């Protein structure tokens, strides 16, 4: 197929998807009651001022740091002549947002995430390398989720992550972020916001899809570059990537989208779904999401993802680093 024809067909598919999804945003439950105000959320809301949120640095410091055509397994990215769909800034959607926290030095950090349907109406999906330091008794250090964050605004408030509410696969802890790249996904259980409203009651959620293969079109990818006033979105498609890097083994969904840099890790790869959206991947996995701004990856969503989801929604004790874990 000629490049021009391929681009025209890509644009047509994206336009059709936009029409399909118009009006399909997942609304919050109209008859859901509110609990009592949450004092912890109030304190976090006061802590995360516009200045602190704007100054937060990416947790994924390597994402998007390489440029040019890959010359070795250590440098992934666009292939010669590959079309890279553009991204654009926008005000976001209620079901996607960003985590904020402070690291051990007190520096603000950030990573992206999305709200997934769950029985407790309180679950956020992200990347394992974003949240792996917050399981068990590790201090949360102001860890909270802000849905549809943009222009230093918190349009739905702020949602603290619950004590022992971070779920990362034990395999990811044990193998490390490179050898365990195939397990680079995570869930965070949240508490209500300042008004006592549960997360999914406030913003709705997207469906978690597992076992659906590597090839999806159209895919709407959303991510929050650290320090940017608005999130990015890009329409593209996912394909299969078989790792040729022995340090990051596995098979991963791959997507070409321009300008996805540090902070976008954990951002969802969405497909149209009856009533709204479904998520088939998050920025992460191979090379913790990709070394270049033009190409991103995800861990494959399969049985391990389902098992971690079940652990999160049933309140099972979360996994954590072991003494023999690979750093």
Tab-separated table of C-alpha atoms in Angstrom:
chain	number	residue	atom	x	y	z
A	1	UNK	CA	0.000	0.000	0.000
A	2	UNK	CA	1.326	3.440	-0.881
A	3	UNK	CA	2.235	5.655	2.120
A	4	UNK	CA	-0.250	8.348	1.091
A	5	UNK	CA	-3.077	5.804	0.827
A	6	UNK	CA	-2.159	4.341	4.195
A	7	UNK	CA	-2.227	7.777	5.834
A	8	UNK	CA	-5.597	8.614	4.256
A	9	UNK	CA	-7.062	5.331	5.468
A	10	UNK	CA	-5.624	5.939	8.950
A	11	UNK	CA	-7.195	9.407	9.073
A	12	UNK	CA	-10.525	8.011	7.903
A	13	UNK	CA	-10.511	5.301	10.593
A	14	UNK	CA	-9.724	7.858	13.290
A	15	UNK	CA	-12.471	10.199	12.079
A	16	UNK	CA	-14.954	7.320	12.083
A	17	UNK	CA	-13.937	6.349	15.602
A	18	UNK	CA	-14.407	9.900	16.805
A	19	UNK	CA	-17.936	9.899	15.390
A	20	UNK	CA	-18.600	6.481	16.917
A	21	UNK	CA	-17.441	7.591	20.344
A	22	UNK	CA	-19.194	10.972	20.351
A	23	UNK	CA	-21.551	10.855	23.270
A	24	UNK	CA	-20.186	7.529	24.490
A	25	UNK	CA	-18.287	8.878	27.460
A	26	UNK	CA	-18.955	6.804	30.540
A	27	UNK	CA	-21.038	8.936	32.855
A	28	UNK	CA	-20.838	8.807	36.608
A	29	UNK	CA	-23.672	7.065	38.387
A	30	UNK	CA	-26.498	9.543	38.876
A	31	UNK	CA	-28.015	7.818	41.886
A	32	UNK	CA	-24.821	7.107	43.821
A	33	UNK	CA	-24.831	8.530	47.323
A	34	UNK	CA	-21.970	10.467	48.861
A	35	UNK	CA	-20.080	9.440	51.952
A	36	UNK	CA	-18.745	11.831	54.553
A	37	UNK	CA	-15.998	14.300	53.569
A	38	UNK	CA	-12.519	12.764	53.529
A	39	UNK	CA	-10.044	14.774	55.658
A	40	UNK	CA	-7.010	13.066	54.067
A	41	UNK	CA	-8.149	14.142	50.623
A	42	UNK	CA	-8.593	17.653	51.974
A	43	UNK	CA	-5.014	17.713	53.235
A	44	UNK	CA	-3.672	16.368	49.941
A	45	UNK	CA	-5.715	18.922	48.036
A	46	UNK	CA	-4.072	21.652	50.069
A	47	UNK	CA	-0.600	20.138	49.633
A	48	UNK	CA	-0.803	19.733	45.852
A	49	UNK	CA	-0.953	23.373	44.944
A	50	UNK	CA	-0.837	24.450	41.275
A	51	UNK	CA	2.851	25.305	41.678
A	52	UNK	CA	3.752	21.905	43.140
A	53	UNK	CA	1.811	20.020	40.466
A	54	UNK	CA	3.392	22.014	37.660
A	55	UNK	CA	6.867	21.420	39.078
A	56	UNK	CA	6.510	17.639	39.506
A	57	UNK	CA	9.122	15.622	37.604
A	58	UNK	CA	8.475	12.406	35.664
A	59	UNK	CA	8.906	9.100	37.430
A	60	UNK	CA	9.847	7.518	34.079
A	61	UNK	CA	13.063	9.439	33.536
A	62	UNK	CA	14.157	7.383	30.512
A	63	UNK	CA	10.932	7.598	28.491
A	64	UNK	CA	11.534	9.536	25.276
A	65	UNK	CA	15.197	10.296	25.898
A	66	UNK	CA	16.628	8.761	22.703
A	67	UNK	CA	16.327	10.155	19.183
A	68	UNK	CA	17.009	8.853	15.693
A	69	UNK	CA	16.691	5.472	14.014
A	70	UNK	CA	17.436	2.495	16.281
A	71	UNK	CA	20.866	0.998	15.720
A	72	UNK	CA	20.871	-1.675	18.442
A	73	UNK	CA	18.475	-3.484	20.788
A	74	UNK	CA	19.300	-0.880	23.443
A	75	UNK	CA	17.774	1.886	21.287
A	76	UNK	CA	14.206	1.206	20.184
A	77	UNK	CA	12.030	3.520	18.152
A	78	UNK	CA	10.703	4.273	14.680
A	79	UNK	CA	11.701	2.141	11.745
A	80	UNK	CA	13.080	3.753	8.556
A	81	UNK	CA	10.232	5.378	6.639
A	82	UNK	CA	7.638	4.568	9.308
A	83	UNK	CA	4.674	6.940	9.580
A	84	UNK	CA	4.431	8.417	13.094
A	85	UNK	CA	0.919	9.705	13.889
A	86	UNK	CA	0.925	13.154	15.517
A	87	UNK	CA	-0.255	13.885	19.045
A	88	UNK	CA	-2.149	16.934	20.263
A	89	UNK	CA	-2.732	18.667	23.568
A	90	UNK	CA	-6.300	18.693	24.873
A	91	UNK	CA	-8.211	19.038	28.138
A	92	UNK	CA	-8.383	15.282	28.688
A	93	UNK	CA	-11.208	12.915	29.571
A	94	UNK	CA	-12.611	12.228	33.048
A	95	UNK	CA	-11.429	8.603	33.063
A	96	UNK	CA	-7.724	9.448	32.538
A	97	UNK	CA	-5.502	11.425	34.867
A	98	UNK	CA	-2.199	11.609	36.650
A	99	UNK	CA	-0.675	10.477	39.924
A	100	UNK	CA	1.262	12.904	42.087
A	101	UNK	CA	3.605	11.987	44.946
A	102	UNK	CA	6.871	13.035	46.539
A	103	UNK	CA	9.951	10.839	46.384
A	104	UNK	CA	12.339	10.143	49.252
A	105	UNK	CA	14.020	13.534	48.730
A	106	UNK	CA	10.729	15.429	48.797
A	107	UNK	CA	10.745	16.044	45.032
A	108	UNK	CA	7.333	15.924	43.339
A	109	UNK	CA	6.860	13.070	40.878
A	110	UNK	CA	4.139	12.177	38.406
A	111	UNK	CA	2.899	9.328	36.193
A	112	UNK	CA	-0.270	8.744	34.175
A	113	UNK	CA	-3.212	6.415	34.859
A	114	UNK	CA	-6.821	5.562	33.995
A	115	UNK	CA	-9.919	4.631	35.993
A	116	UNK	CA	-11.092	1.063	35.349
A	117	UNK	CA	-14.456	-0.398	36.267
A	118	UNK	CA	-14.353	-2.280	39.562
A	119	UNK	CA	-16.841	-3.467	42.186
A	120	UNK	CA	-15.482	-0.947	44.689
A	121	UNK	CA	-15.614	1.893	42.114
A	122	UNK	CA	-12.179	3.015	43.274
A	123	UNK	CA	-9.504	1.500	40.990
A	124	UNK	CA	-6.810	3.138	38.836
A	125	UNK	CA	-4.619	1.331	36.293
A	126	UNK	CA	-1.035	2.444	35.668
A	127	UNK	CA	2.460	1.045	35.024
A	128	UNK	CA	4.350	-1.081	37.514
A	129	UNK	CA	7.498	1.017	37.225
A	130	UNK	CA	5.472	4.064	38.302
A	131	UNK	CA	4.060	2.601	41.516
A	132	UNK	CA	6.445	-0.190	42.528
A	133	UNK	CA	7.905	1.815	45.437
A	134	UNK	CA	4.600	2.141	47.261
A	135	UNK	CA	3.527	-1.368	48.272
A	136	UNK	CA	3.277	-2.784	51.758
A	137	UNK	CA	4.648	-0.516	54.451
A	138	UNK	CA	6.497	1.843	52.084
A	139	UNK	CA	5.528	5.466	52.804
A	140	UNK	CA	3.014	6.846	50.306
A	141	UNK	CA	4.461	10.366	50.513
A	142	UNK	CA	1.408	12.339	49.396
A	143	UNK	CA	0.437	9.734	46.772
A	144	UNK	CA	-2.851	10.624	45.100
A	145	UNK	CA	-4.648	10.519	41.751
A	146	UNK	CA	-6.114	13.543	39.933
A	147	UNK	CA	-8.544	12.620	37.138
A	148	UNK	CA	-8.619	14.868	34.058
A	149	UNK	CA	-5.867	17.083	35.443
A	150	UNK	CA	-5.179	20.021	33.130
A	151	UNK	CA	-3.980	23.611	33.455
A	152	UNK	CA	-3.119	22.925	37.131
A	153	UNK	CA	-6.839	22.232	37.773
A	154	UNK	CA	-8.377	19.344	39.735
A	155	UNK	CA	-11.858	19.322	38.170
A	156	UNK	CA	-13.066	16.272	40.146
A	157	UNK	CA	-10.910	16.766	43.219
A	158	UNK	CA	-8.074	14.576	44.426
A	159	UNK	CA	-8.254	10.889	45.416
A	160	UNK	CA	-5.746	9.538	47.961
A	161	UNK	CA	-4.315	6.076	47.358
A	162	UNK	CA	-5.445	3.801	50.175
A	163	UNK	CA	-3.061	2.282	52.716
A	164	UNK	CA	-1.755	-0.990	51.224
A	165	UNK	CA	-3.659	-0.045	48.071
A	166	UNK	CA	-0.879	-0.417	45.481
A	167	UNK	CA	-0.871	-3.701	43.548
A	168	UNK	CA	2.160	-4.673	41.470
A	169	UNK	CA	2.872	-8.262	40.396
A	170	UNK	CA	5.275	-10.215	42.580
A	171	UNK	CA	7.058	-11.236	39.357
A	172	UNK	CA	7.790	-7.585	38.632
A	173	UNK	CA	9.311	-7.056	42.063
A	174	UNK	CA	11.344	-10.258	41.841
A	175	UNK	CA	12.617	-9.861	38.269
A	176	UNK	CA	13.037	-6.076	38.189
A	177	UNK	CA	11.780	-3.551	35.671
A	178	UNK	CA	13.867	-4.937	32.783
A	179	UNK	CA	13.754	-8.733	33.123
A	180	UNK	CA	10.177	-8.318	34.406
A	181	UNK	CA	9.056	-5.962	31.625
A	182	UNK	CA	6.190	-8.309	30.718
A	183	UNK	CA	4.638	-7.552	34.153
A	184	UNK	CA	4.866	-3.764	33.971
A	185	UNK	CA	1.323	-2.897	35.038
A	186	UNK	CA	-0.191	-1.887	38.376
A	187	UNK	CA	-3.439	-1.015	40.102
A	188	UNK	CA	-4.055	1.529	42.847
A	189	UNK	CA	-7.069	1.453	45.157
A	190	UNK	CA	-8.186	4.980	46.014
A	191	UNK	CA	-10.075	6.608	48.835
A	192	UNK	CA	-12.929	9.086	48.227
A	193	UNK	CA	-12.145	12.703	47.346
A	194	UNK	CA	-12.600	15.723	49.596
A	195	UNK	CA	-16.412	15.526	49.291
A	196	UNK	CA	-16.487	11.820	50.090
A	197	UNK	CA	-17.273	10.806	46.488
A	198	UNK	CA	-15.883	7.543	45.152
A	199	UNK	CA	-13.658	7.831	42.091
A	200	UNK	CA	-15.856	5.961	39.622
A	201	UNK	CA	-18.957	7.739	40.883
A	202	UNK	CA	-17.238	11.015	40.054
A	203	UNK	CA	-15.783	10.230	36.626
A	204	UNK	CA	-16.975	6.829	35.396
A	205	UNK	CA	-14.523	4.211	34.208
A	206	UNK	CA	-13.213	2.224	31.257
A	207	UNK	CA	-13.373	-1.542	30.708
A	208	UNK	CA	-10.265	-3.628	31.297
A	209	UNK	CA	-9.725	-6.010	28.371
A	210	UNK	CA	-7.320	-8.948	28.592
A	211	UNK	CA	-6.360	-11.707	26.186
A	212	UNK	CA	-7.343	-9.711	23.089
A	213	UNK	CA	-4.101	-10.009	21.139
A	214	UNK	CA	-1.573	-7.438	19.985
A	215	UNK	CA	-3.327	-5.857	17.002
A	216	UNK	CA	-5.881	-3.114	17.651
A	217	UNK	CA	-7.175	-0.250	15.493
A	218	UNK	CA	-8.109	2.466	16.200
A	219	UNK	CA	-6.260	3.076	19.468
A	220	UNK	CA	-6.499	6.359	21.349
A	221	UNK	CA	-3.457	6.811	23.572
A	222	UNK	CA	-3.484	9.427	26.343
A	223	UNK	CA	-0.575	10.511	28.524
A	224	UNK	CA	0.526	13.351	30.778
A	225	UNK	CA	3.977	14.768	29.965
A	226	UNK	CA	5.507	16.035	33.207
A	227	UNK	CA	5.355	19.818	33.452
A	228	UNK	CA	2.876	20.203	30.591
A	229	UNK	CA	-0.327	22.157	31.115
A	230	UNK	CA	-2.442	19.579	29.300
A	231	UNK	CA	-2.351	15.866	28.468
A	232	UNK	CA	-1.625	14.479	25.008
A	233	UNK	CA	-3.784	12.247	22.857
A	234	UNK	CA	-2.905	10.384	19.684
A	235	UNK	CA	-4.849	8.058	17.378
A	236	UNK	CA	-2.859	5.110	16.065
A	237	UNK	CA	-2.787	1.297	16.092
A	238	UNK	CA	-0.934	-1.401	18.017
A	239	UNK	CA	1.172	-4.200	16.557
A	240	UNK	CA	3.279	-7.029	17.988
A	241	UNK	CA	6.863	-6.411	19.076
A	242	UNK	CA	9.099	-9.394	19.846
A	243	UNK	CA	11.955	-8.143	21.972
A	244	UNK	CA	15.472	-8.535	20.592
A	245	UNK	CA	16.949	-7.184	23.827
A	246	UNK	CA	17.936	-9.991	26.190
A	247	UNK	CA	17.720	-7.581	29.123
A	248	UNK	CA	14.010	-6.861	28.370
A	249	UNK	CA	12.612	-10.211	27.182
A	250	UNK	CA	9.063	-10.776	26.038
A	251	UNK	CA	6.466	-9.877	23.444
A	252	UNK	CA	4.742	-6.518	23.701
A	253	UNK	CA	2.104	-4.349	22.031
A	254	UNK	CA	3.868	-1.536	20.128
A	255	UNK	CA	2.371	1.798	19.073
A	256	UNK	CA	3.748	4.726	17.104
A	257	UNK	CA	2.652	8.151	18.411
A	258	UNK	CA	4.725	11.313	18.480
A	259	UNK	CA	5.852	13.317	21.531
A	260	UNK	CA	5.157	10.838	24.342
A	261	UNK	CA	7.911	11.700	26.804
A	262	UNK	CA	8.546	11.390	30.568
A	263	UNK	CA	5.391	11.432	32.685
A	264	UNK	CA	3.273	9.615	30.094
A	265	UNK	CA	4.093	6.152	31.478
A	266	UNK	CA	0.968	4.424	32.747
A	267	UNK	CA	-1.181	6.322	30.254
A	268	UNK	CA	-3.931	4.184	28.703
A	269	UNK	CA	-4.186	2.716	25.218
A	270	UNK	CA	-7.943	2.891	24.629
A	271	UNK	CA	-10.243	1.281	22.081
A	272	UNK	CA	-13.895	2.179	21.426
A	273	UNK	CA	-16.300	0.099	23.505
A	274	UNK	CA	-20.085	0.108	23.852
A	275	UNK	CA	-20.889	2.927	26.245
A	276	UNK	CA	-17.403	4.446	26.211
A	277	UNK	CA	-13.890	3.007	26.180
A	278	UNK	CA	-11.882	-0.094	27.001
A	279	UNK	CA	-8.182	-0.233	27.866
A	280	UNK	CA	-5.887	-2.770	26.165
A	281	UNK	CA	-2.522	-1.505	27.411
A	282	UNK	CA	-0.623	1.178	29.301
A	283	UNK	CA	2.641	2.889	28.393
A	284	UNK	CA	5.300	0.671	29.918
A	285	UNK	CA	6.742	-2.792	29.368
A	286	UNK	CA	9.623	-2.938	26.883
A	287	UNK	CA	12.283	-0.425	27.955
A	288	UNK	CA	9.710	0.849	30.515
A	289	UNK	CA	7.574	2.210	27.689
A	290	UNK	CA	10.131	3.045	25.019
A	291	UNK	CA	13.303	5.101	24.797
A	292	UNK	CA	12.051	7.441	22.070
A	293	UNK	CA	9.159	9.921	22.028
A	294	UNK	CA	7.824	8.420	18.777
A	295	UNK	CA	7.242	4.786	19.802
A	296	UNK	CA	5.700	3.374	22.974
A	297	UNK	CA	5.045	-0.117	24.295
A	298	UNK	CA	2.874	-1.915	26.831
A	299	UNK	CA	3.097	-5.135	28.748
A	300	UNK	CA	0.637	-7.606	27.243
A	301	UNK	CA	-2.634	-7.800	29.177
A	302	UNK	CA	-3.303	-11.482	29.869
A	303	UNK	CA	-3.836	-13.852	32.776
A	304	UNK	CA	-1.262	-12.107	34.991
A	305	UNK	CA	-3.124	-8.819	34.554
A	306	UNK	CA	-6.418	-10.497	35.417
A	307	UNK	CA	-4.889	-12.059	38.521
A	308	UNK	CA	-3.564	-8.721	39.716
A	309	UNK	CA	-6.943	-7.074	39.069
A	310	UNK	CA	-8.668	-9.771	41.146
A	311	UNK	CA	-6.206	-9.230	43.978
A	312	UNK	CA	-6.897	-5.500	43.953
A	313	UNK	CA	-10.689	-5.747	43.882
A	314	UNK	CA	-10.845	-8.447	46.580
A	315	UNK	CA	-8.496	-6.624	48.935
A	316	UNK	CA	-5.887	-9.382	49.006
A	317	UNK	CA	-2.582	-8.452	50.671
A	318	UNK	CA	-0.457	-6.695	48.039
A	319	UNK	CA	2.853	-8.122	46.882
A	320	UNK	CA	6.104	-6.393	47.716
A	321	UNK	CA	9.855	-6.486	47.179
A	322	UNK	CA	11.636	-9.591	48.431
A	323	UNK	CA	15.156	-9.844	49.766
A	324	UNK	CA	16.243	-11.649	46.593
A	325	UNK	CA	14.629	-9.181	44.170
A	326	UNK	CA	16.684	-8.088	41.185
A	327	UNK	CA	17.241	-4.331	41.114
